[in-house]
């Protein structure tokens, strides 16, 4: 078993990382930051997202385990006082995992070049100034012309994040697909959009065709996929479910709906 410890390097996370190393040194587990089988993240959801993007090039060969420090994280299953129990699970690992879908984000520029990203939670598109105008295509067919502040495309697990804050639905990750959420759309007697989230299946894809030469900001999770420093003009952005998935080691993996309950309702029964 080869593992890597990926930390946000706060004082508390450094302390927990040291505890994990002490427990690992009692076993035959090997620390390998280049080719780990399991990545242990220490911090919160932001740390796990950073670790995911760091190891995205080998996503099919790694699983993740999250230890949270401070506030409860949506993807993190373990607390600092449970480190010994977690390492015991690693030592007796049998390869069990639970996997969640990812979204491919392809930014196609007017000069024909393409930037490719993969997101675990969501990708957003926003205009720096004025109203963003774009045509939304679903599986190659024009659906509507959007006007507003921006758009959010999320995965089922990412539906509890920024998507939820813009009025999107929370989707069970067993329903593999994409959700398109509007950010402050313009709706009046002249300009109309559907005005509600759109959910498409895994065999569908979305194209956002931009009708502007002005600068846009595109994100992929916590990464800026396109920002003000990039002077290239975007022609369209293509979204589809990735052929790859993110996997979590299933030593004590909390179910999706239990996570939702604990994160937003507080476990009230």
CSV table of C-alpha atoms in Angstrom, one decimal, residues 2 14-15 26 35 47 52 81 108 121 128 130 140 145 147 151 153 156 186 195 217 224 235 242 248 255 259 269:
chain,number,residue,atom,x,y,z
A,2,UNK,CA,1.4,3.4,-1.1
A,14,UNK,CA,0.2,20.1,10.1
A,15,UNK,CA,-0.4,18.7,13.5
A,26,UNK,CA,3.8,1.6,12.8
A,35,UNK,CA,2.4,7.3,-7.4
A,47,UNK,CA,-8.0,20.8,0.2
A,52,UNK,CA,-8.1,15.9,-6.9
A,81,UNK,CA,-9.0,11.9,16.9
A,108,UNK,CA,-12.8,26.3,-27.4
A,121,UNK,CA,-18.1,19.9,-8.3
A,128,UNK,CA,-16.5,40.5,-16.1
A,130,UNK,CA,-22.2,43.9,-18.4
A,140,UNK,CA,-26.2,19.9,-30.6
A,145,UNK,CA,-30.5,32.2,-25.6
A,147,UNK,CA,-28.9,36.7,-20.8
A,151,UNK,CA,-24.1,30.0,-15.7
A,153,UNK,CA,-22.7,23.5,-14.7
A,156,UNK,CA,-24.5,15.4,-8.9
A,186,UNK,CA,-32.8,38.4,-17.2
A,195,UNK,CA,-35.8,30.4,-15.5
A,217,UNK,CA,-14.1,34.2,-16.3
A,224,UNK,CA,-9.6,29.6,-12.8
A,235,UNK,CA,-16.0,30.8,-29.0
A,242,UNK,CA,-16.2,12.4,-18.1
A,248,UNK,CA,-13.0,7.3,-2.3
A,255,UNK,CA,-23.5,8.0,2.3
A,259,UNK,CA,-23.7,14.0,4.2
A,269,UNK,CA,-34.6,13.4,13.2
